Coordinates of C-alpha atoms and ligand atoms in Angstrom, one line a residue:
M870 CA -30.7 2.5 12.0
N871 CA -31.6 -0.1 14.6
P872 CA -32.5 2.0 17.7
R873 CA -30.8 -0.7 19.8
W874 CA -27.6 0.5 18.3
N875 CA -28.2 4.1 19.2
G876 CA -26.5 5.1 22.5
Q877 CA -25.4 1.4 22.9
F878 CA -22.5 1.6 20.6
S879 CA -20.6 4.7 20.1
C880 CA -18.7 5.3 16.9
F881 CA -15.9 2.8 16.3
D882 CA -16.6 0.6 19.3
L883 CA -17.8 -2.5 17.3
V884 CA -14.5 -3.8 16.3
A885 CA -11.8 -3.5 19.0
R886 CA -8.6 -2.1 18.1
T887 CA -5.4 -4.1 18.7
A888 CA -3.3 -2.9 21.6
D889 CA -1.0 -0.6 19.6
K890 CA -4.0 1.1 18.0
A891 CA -6.2 1.3 21.1
G892 CA -7.4 4.8 21.6
D893 CA -6.9 5.7 17.9
R894 CA -10.1 7.2 16.6
S895 CA -9.2 7.4 12.9
R896 CA -10.3 5.1 10.2
T897 CA -8.5 2.0 9.4
V898 CA -6.6 2.1 6.0
V899 CA -5.6 -1.3 5.0
Q900 CA -2.3 -1.2 3.0
V901 CA -1.8 -4.0 0.5
R902 CA 1.4 -3.6 -1.4
D903 CA 1.1 -0.1 -2.8
I904 CA -2.6 0.0 -2.5
E905 CA -4.5 1.7 0.2
I906 CA -8.0 0.3 0.9
G907 CA -10.3 2.6 3.0
G908 CA -8.2 5.7 2.1
D909 CA -9.0 8.3 -0.6
D910 CA -9.1 5.8 -3.5
F911 CA -12.0 3.7 -4.7
V912 CA -10.3 0.3 -5.1
V913 CA -11.7 -2.2 -7.6
M914 CA -11.0 -6.0 -7.2
A915 CA -11.9 -7.9 -10.3
G916 CA -11.5 -11.3 -11.9
P917 CA -13.2 -14.6 -12.5
C918 CA -15.2 -16.5 -9.8
A919 CA -12.7 -19.4 -10.1
V920 CA -9.2 -19.7 -11.6
E921 CA -9.8 -22.2 -14.5
S922 CA -6.7 -22.1 -16.6
E923 CA -3.4 -20.1 -17.2
T924 CA -4.9 -18.4 -20.3
Q925 CA -8.1 -17.5 -18.6
I926 CA -6.5 -15.9 -15.5
L927 CA -3.7 -14.2 -17.4
Q928 CA -6.0 -12.6 -20.0
T929 CA -8.4 -11.5 -17.3
A930 CA -5.6 -10.0 -15.2
E931 CA -4.4 -8.0 -18.2
A932 CA -7.9 -6.8 -19.1
V933 CA -9.0 -5.7 -15.6
A934 CA -5.7 -4.0 -14.9
K935 CA -5.9 -2.1 -18.1
A936 CA -9.5 -1.0 -17.2
G937 CA -8.3 0.3 -13.7
A938 CA -8.7 -2.6 -11.3
R939 CA -5.9 -2.7 -8.7
I940 CA -6.6 -6.2 -7.3
L941 CA -7.1 -9.6 -9.1
R942 CA -9.7 -11.9 -7.6
G943 CA -10.0 -15.5 -8.4
G944 CA -11.0 -18.6 -6.3
A945 CA -8.5 -21.5 -6.2
Y946 CA -10.6 -23.3 -3.4
K947 CA -14.2 -22.9 -4.2
P948 CA -17.1 -23.4 -1.8
R949 CA -19.6 -25.2 -4.1
S950 CA -23.1 -26.3 -3.0
S951 CA -22.8 -29.6 -5.0
P952 CA -20.0 -32.0 -4.8
Y953 CA -20.2 -32.6 -8.6
S954 CA -19.4 -28.9 -9.4
F955 CA -15.9 -27.7 -10.2
Q956 CA -14.1 -27.4 -6.9
G957 CA -11.2 -25.1 -8.0
L958 CA -7.6 -25.8 -9.0
G959 CA -6.2 -25.7 -5.5
V960 CA -2.5 -24.9 -5.2
D961 CA -2.1 -24.9 -9.0
G962 CA -4.7 -22.0 -9.0
L963 CA -2.6 -20.2 -6.4
K964 CA 0.5 -20.4 -8.6
L965 CA -1.4 -19.1 -11.5
L966 CA -2.6 -16.2 -9.5
S967 CA 1.0 -15.5 -8.4
K968 CA 2.1 -15.6 -12.1
A969 CA -0.7 -13.0 -13.0
R970 CA 0.6 -10.8 -10.2
E971 CA 4.2 -11.0 -11.6
E972 CA 2.9 -10.0 -15.1
T973 CA 0.5 -7.3 -14.2
G974 CA 1.5 -5.9 -10.8
L975 CA -2.1 -6.6 -9.5
A976 CA -2.4 -7.8 -5.9
I977 CA -4.3 -11.0 -5.3
V978 CA -7.4 -11.7 -3.3
T979 CA -8.5 -15.4 -3.0
E980 CA -10.8 -17.4 -0.8
V981 CA -9.7 -19.5 2.2
M982 CA -12.3 -22.1 3.4
S983 CA -10.4 -23.9 6.0
E984 CA -7.9 -23.1 8.8
E985 CA -5.8 -25.9 7.5
D986 CA -5.2 -24.0 4.3
V987 CA -4.4 -20.7 5.9
D988 CA -0.6 -20.9 5.8
L989 CA -0.5 -22.2 2.3
I990 CA -2.8 -19.6 0.9
A991 CA -1.0 -16.8 2.7
E992 CA 2.1 -17.7 0.9
Y993 CA 0.5 -16.6 -2.3
A994 CA -2.4 -14.2 -1.5
D995 CA -2.2 -10.6 -0.6
I996 CA -5.7 -10.7 0.8
M997 CA -7.4 -13.7 2.3
Q998 CA -11.1 -13.9 1.4
V999 CA -13.6 -15.3 3.8
G1000 CA -16.7 -16.3 1.9
T1001 CA -20.4 -15.8 3.0
R1002 CA -20.6 -19.4 4.0
S1003 CA -17.6 -19.1 6.3
M1004 CA -18.3 -15.9 8.2
E1005 CA -19.2 -17.9 11.2
N1006 CA -16.3 -20.4 11.0
Y1007 CA -14.8 -19.1 14.2
A1008 CA -11.7 -21.4 14.0
L1009 CA -10.9 -20.0 10.5
L1010 CA -11.4 -16.4 11.8
D1011 CA -9.1 -17.1 14.6
A1012 CA -6.4 -18.5 12.4
L1013 CA -6.7 -15.5 10.1
G1014 CA -5.9 -13.3 13.2
R1015 CA -2.4 -14.7 12.9
C1016 CA -1.9 -15.0 9.1
G1017 CA 0.0 -11.9 8.5
R1018 CA -2.3 -10.9 5.5
A1019 CA -5.2 -8.5 5.2
V1020 CA -8.6 -10.2 5.4
L1021 CA -11.6 -9.6 3.2
L1022 CA -14.6 -10.6 5.4
K1023 CA -17.8 -11.2 3.5
R1024 CA -21.2 -10.9 5.3
G1025 CA -22.9 -14.2 5.8
M1026 CA -26.0 -14.4 3.6
T1027 CA -28.3 -14.6 6.6
A1028 CA -26.0 -12.5 9.1
T1029 CA -27.0 -9.3 10.6
L1030 CA -24.5 -6.4 10.5
E1031 CA -23.9 -6.9 14.2
E1032 CA -22.9 -10.6 13.6
L1033 CA -20.6 -9.4 10.7
L1034 CA -18.9 -7.1 13.1
R1035 CA -18.5 -9.7 15.8
S1036 CA -16.8 -12.0 13.2
A1037 CA -14.4 -9.1 12.4
Q1038 CA -13.8 -8.7 16.1
I1039 CA -12.6 -12.3 16.3
I1040 CA -10.0 -11.6 13.7
A1041 CA -9.0 -8.3 15.3
V1042 CA -8.7 -9.7 18.8
A1043 CA -6.6 -12.7 17.5
G1044 CA -4.1 -10.0 16.3
N1045 CA -5.0 -8.8 12.8
P1046 CA -6.3 -5.2 12.4
D1047 CA -6.3 -5.3 8.5
I1048 CA -9.9 -6.3 7.8
I1049 CA -12.0 -5.2 4.9
L1050 CA -15.8 -5.8 5.3
C1051 CA -17.8 -6.8 2.2
E1052 CA -21.5 -6.5 1.6
R1053 CA -22.5 -9.1 -1.0
G1054 CA -26.3 -9.4 -0.7
I1055 CA -28.4 -11.2 1.8
R1056 CA -31.2 -13.8 1.4
T1057 CA -34.7 -12.3 1.5
F1058 CA -38.1 -13.4 0.1
E1059 CA -37.2 -11.7 -3.1
T1060 CA -36.3 -14.1 -6.0
A1061 CA -35.7 -11.6 -8.9
T1062 CA -32.1 -11.2 -7.9
R1063 CA -29.8 -13.9 -6.5
N1064 CA -29.5 -12.0 -3.2
T1065 CA -30.8 -8.6 -2.0
L1066 CA -28.0 -5.9 -1.9
D1067 CA -28.4 -4.2 1.5
I1068 CA -27.1 -0.9 0.3
A1069 CA -27.6 0.6 3.7
A1070 CA -25.1 -1.7 5.1
V1071 CA -22.4 0.5 3.7
P1072 CA -23.2 3.8 5.5
V1073 CA -24.1 1.9 8.6
L1074 CA -20.9 -0.2 8.7
K1075 CA -18.9 2.9 7.9
T1076 CA -20.5 4.7 10.9
V1077 CA -20.2 2.1 13.6
S1078 CA -16.9 0.7 12.6
H1079 CA -13.5 2.1 11.6
L1080 CA -13.0 -0.6 8.9
P1081 CA -13.1 -0.1 5.1
V1082 CA -16.3 -1.4 3.4
I1083 CA -16.5 -2.7 -0.1
V1084 CA -19.5 -4.1 -2.2
D1085 CA -19.7 -7.2 -4.3
P1086 CA -22.4 -6.4 -6.8
S1087 CA -22.0 -9.8 -8.7
H1088 CA -23.1 -12.1 -6.0
A1089 CA -25.8 -9.6 -5.0
A1090 CA -27.3 -9.5 -8.5
G1091 CA -26.7 -12.9 -9.8
V1092 CA -27.1 -11.4 -13.5
R1093 CA -24.6 -9.4 -15.2
S1094 CA -27.0 -6.8 -16.5
L1095 CA -27.5 -5.5 -13.0
V1096 CA -23.9 -5.4 -11.9
P1097 CA -23.0 -1.9 -13.3
V1098 CA -26.0 -0.2 -11.7
L1099 CA -25.3 -1.8 -8.3
A1100 CA -21.7 -0.9 -8.5
R1101 CA -22.7 2.7 -9.2
A1102 CA -25.0 2.6 -6.1
A1103 CA -22.1 1.4 -4.0
S1104 CA -19.9 4.2 -5.2
V1105 CA -22.3 6.9 -4.2
V1106 CA -23.1 5.5 -0.7
G1107 CA -19.5 5.7 0.2
A1108 CA -18.1 2.3 -0.3
D1109 CA -14.4 2.0 -0.4
G1110 CA -14.4 -0.2 -3.5
L1111 CA -15.9 -3.2 -5.3
L1112 CA -15.3 -7.0 -5.8
V1113 CA -16.6 -7.8 -9.3
E1114 CA -16.6 -11.0 -11.3
V1115 CA -15.2 -10.9 -14.9
H1116 CA -14.5 -13.6 -17.3
P1117 CA -13.1 -13.8 -20.9
S1118 CA -16.2 -15.7 -22.0
P1119 CA -18.8 -15.8 -19.2
E1120 CA -21.0 -18.4 -21.1
E1121 CA -18.2 -21.0 -20.7
A1122 CA -17.3 -20.1 -17.1
L1123 CA -17.1 -23.1 -14.7
S1124 CA -18.8 -21.1 -12.0
D1125 CA -21.0 -17.9 -11.7
G1126 CA -20.9 -17.2 -15.5
D1127 CA -24.4 -15.6 -15.4
Q1128 CA -23.2 -12.8 -13.2
S1129 CA -19.7 -12.4 -14.7
L1130 CA -19.0 -9.4 -16.9
T1131 CA -17.1 -9.5 -20.2
F1132 CA -14.0 -7.5 -20.6
R1133 CA -15.9 -4.9 -22.5
E1134 CA -18.7 -4.7 -20.0
F1135 CA -16.1 -4.2 -17.2
R1136 CA -14.3 -1.5 -19.1
D1137 CA -17.6 0.3 -19.7
M1138 CA -18.6 -0.1 -16.1
M1139 CA -15.4 1.4 -14.9
N1140 CA -15.8 4.3 -17.3
D1141 CA -19.3 5.0 -16.3
L1142 CA -18.3 5.0 -12.6
Q1143 CA -15.9 7.8 -12.9
P1144 CA -18.2 10.8 -12.8
Y1145 CA -19.9 9.3 -9.6
L1146 CA -16.5 8.8 -8.0
D1147 CA -15.5 12.3 -8.8
I1148 CA -18.7 13.6 -7.0
Q1149 CA -18.0 11.4 -4.1
R1150 CA -14.4 12.7 -3.8
E1151 CA -15.6 16.3 -4.0
G1152 CA -18.3 15.7 -1.5
R1153 CA -15.8 14.1 1.0
E1154 CA -13.6 17.2 0.8
L1155 CA -16.5 19.6 1.4
R1156 CA -18.3 17.9 4.3
P1157 CA -17.8 15.6 7.3
P1158 CA -19.0 11.9 7.2
L1159 CA -22.7 11.5 6.4
L1160 CA -24.1 9.8 9.5
A1161 CA -23.5 10.4 13.1
V1162 CA -24.5 7.8 15.7
G1163 CA -26.1 9.0 18.9
G1164 CA -24.4 8.0 22.2
A1165 CA -21.0 8.6 23.7
D1166 CA -19.5 10.5 20.8
Ligands
PEP2197 C1 -17.0 -15.6 -4.5 O1 -16.6 -14.5 -4.3 O2 -16.8 -16.2 -5.6 C2 -17.9 -16.3 -3.6 C3 -18.1 -17.6 -3.5 O3 -18.6 -15.4 -2.9 P1 -19.7 -15.6 -1.6 O4 -18.9 -16.2 -0.6 O5 -20.1 -14.2 -1.4 O6 -20.9 -16.4 -2.2
MN2198 MN1 -18.5 -16.5 -7.5

């Protein structure tokens, strides 16, 4: 671990507690409907990169729910690096997500890119996703502090963990303690994968903050064949869950098809994860958390 962090930050100091939780040294468990993120369960959020049509989102919701996902992902407002790419269905996409929730009981996570959209998206979403390109949009973070919904904060692709935690702190100080951190891969010199999954980020973040930490193996890998093995890695380093892209026919997806799993691949991944999750759970019962930070604690 960065020696600068040793002794400088004691456990749990990096994201301030809101006033009513100040002094509380326990981990944050984010409650979303009947789901606890950061508690005993490994929570899988799955679905397409973007909501494209009613059939696409309803079929996907049903398939991922059946395979054990608890939360449906799907972008209605998409951050695209080209103005000619599909930008998302906007409010129509939000309505389709809401319909999928009614039909399957899955909670909804969807991205918010602009502070102006916060109120509207909060009417439909259970969790507000902040994308990698928005981690440093401080006006957005501040608005999310008052949105009344849990926030999934993705690490900026060139952000340090300290910067990620500072962004989380902005949301927390603005009044919202329900923050889930997400490692989604960072930019390095390596080009074999779309991004480089910083697997050490999980135990480090879980040591220096009280917040739940999940992993997005899809954007880290960029190719679907690597997604299951990165998901497995996340499960054994203590992640609290996953954010995974799944599409009924990835080759026809309007965004991120190369890294999206088919329904069958998702089901297989969930089955293959189970023994690793069982070991993790047993391990947690037998011993205290893996890392201890030097310093005040
Ligand atoms: C996404 O989840 O589809 C997405 C755009 O992710 P990221 O912000 O990590 O690139
Ligand atoms: Mn995507």
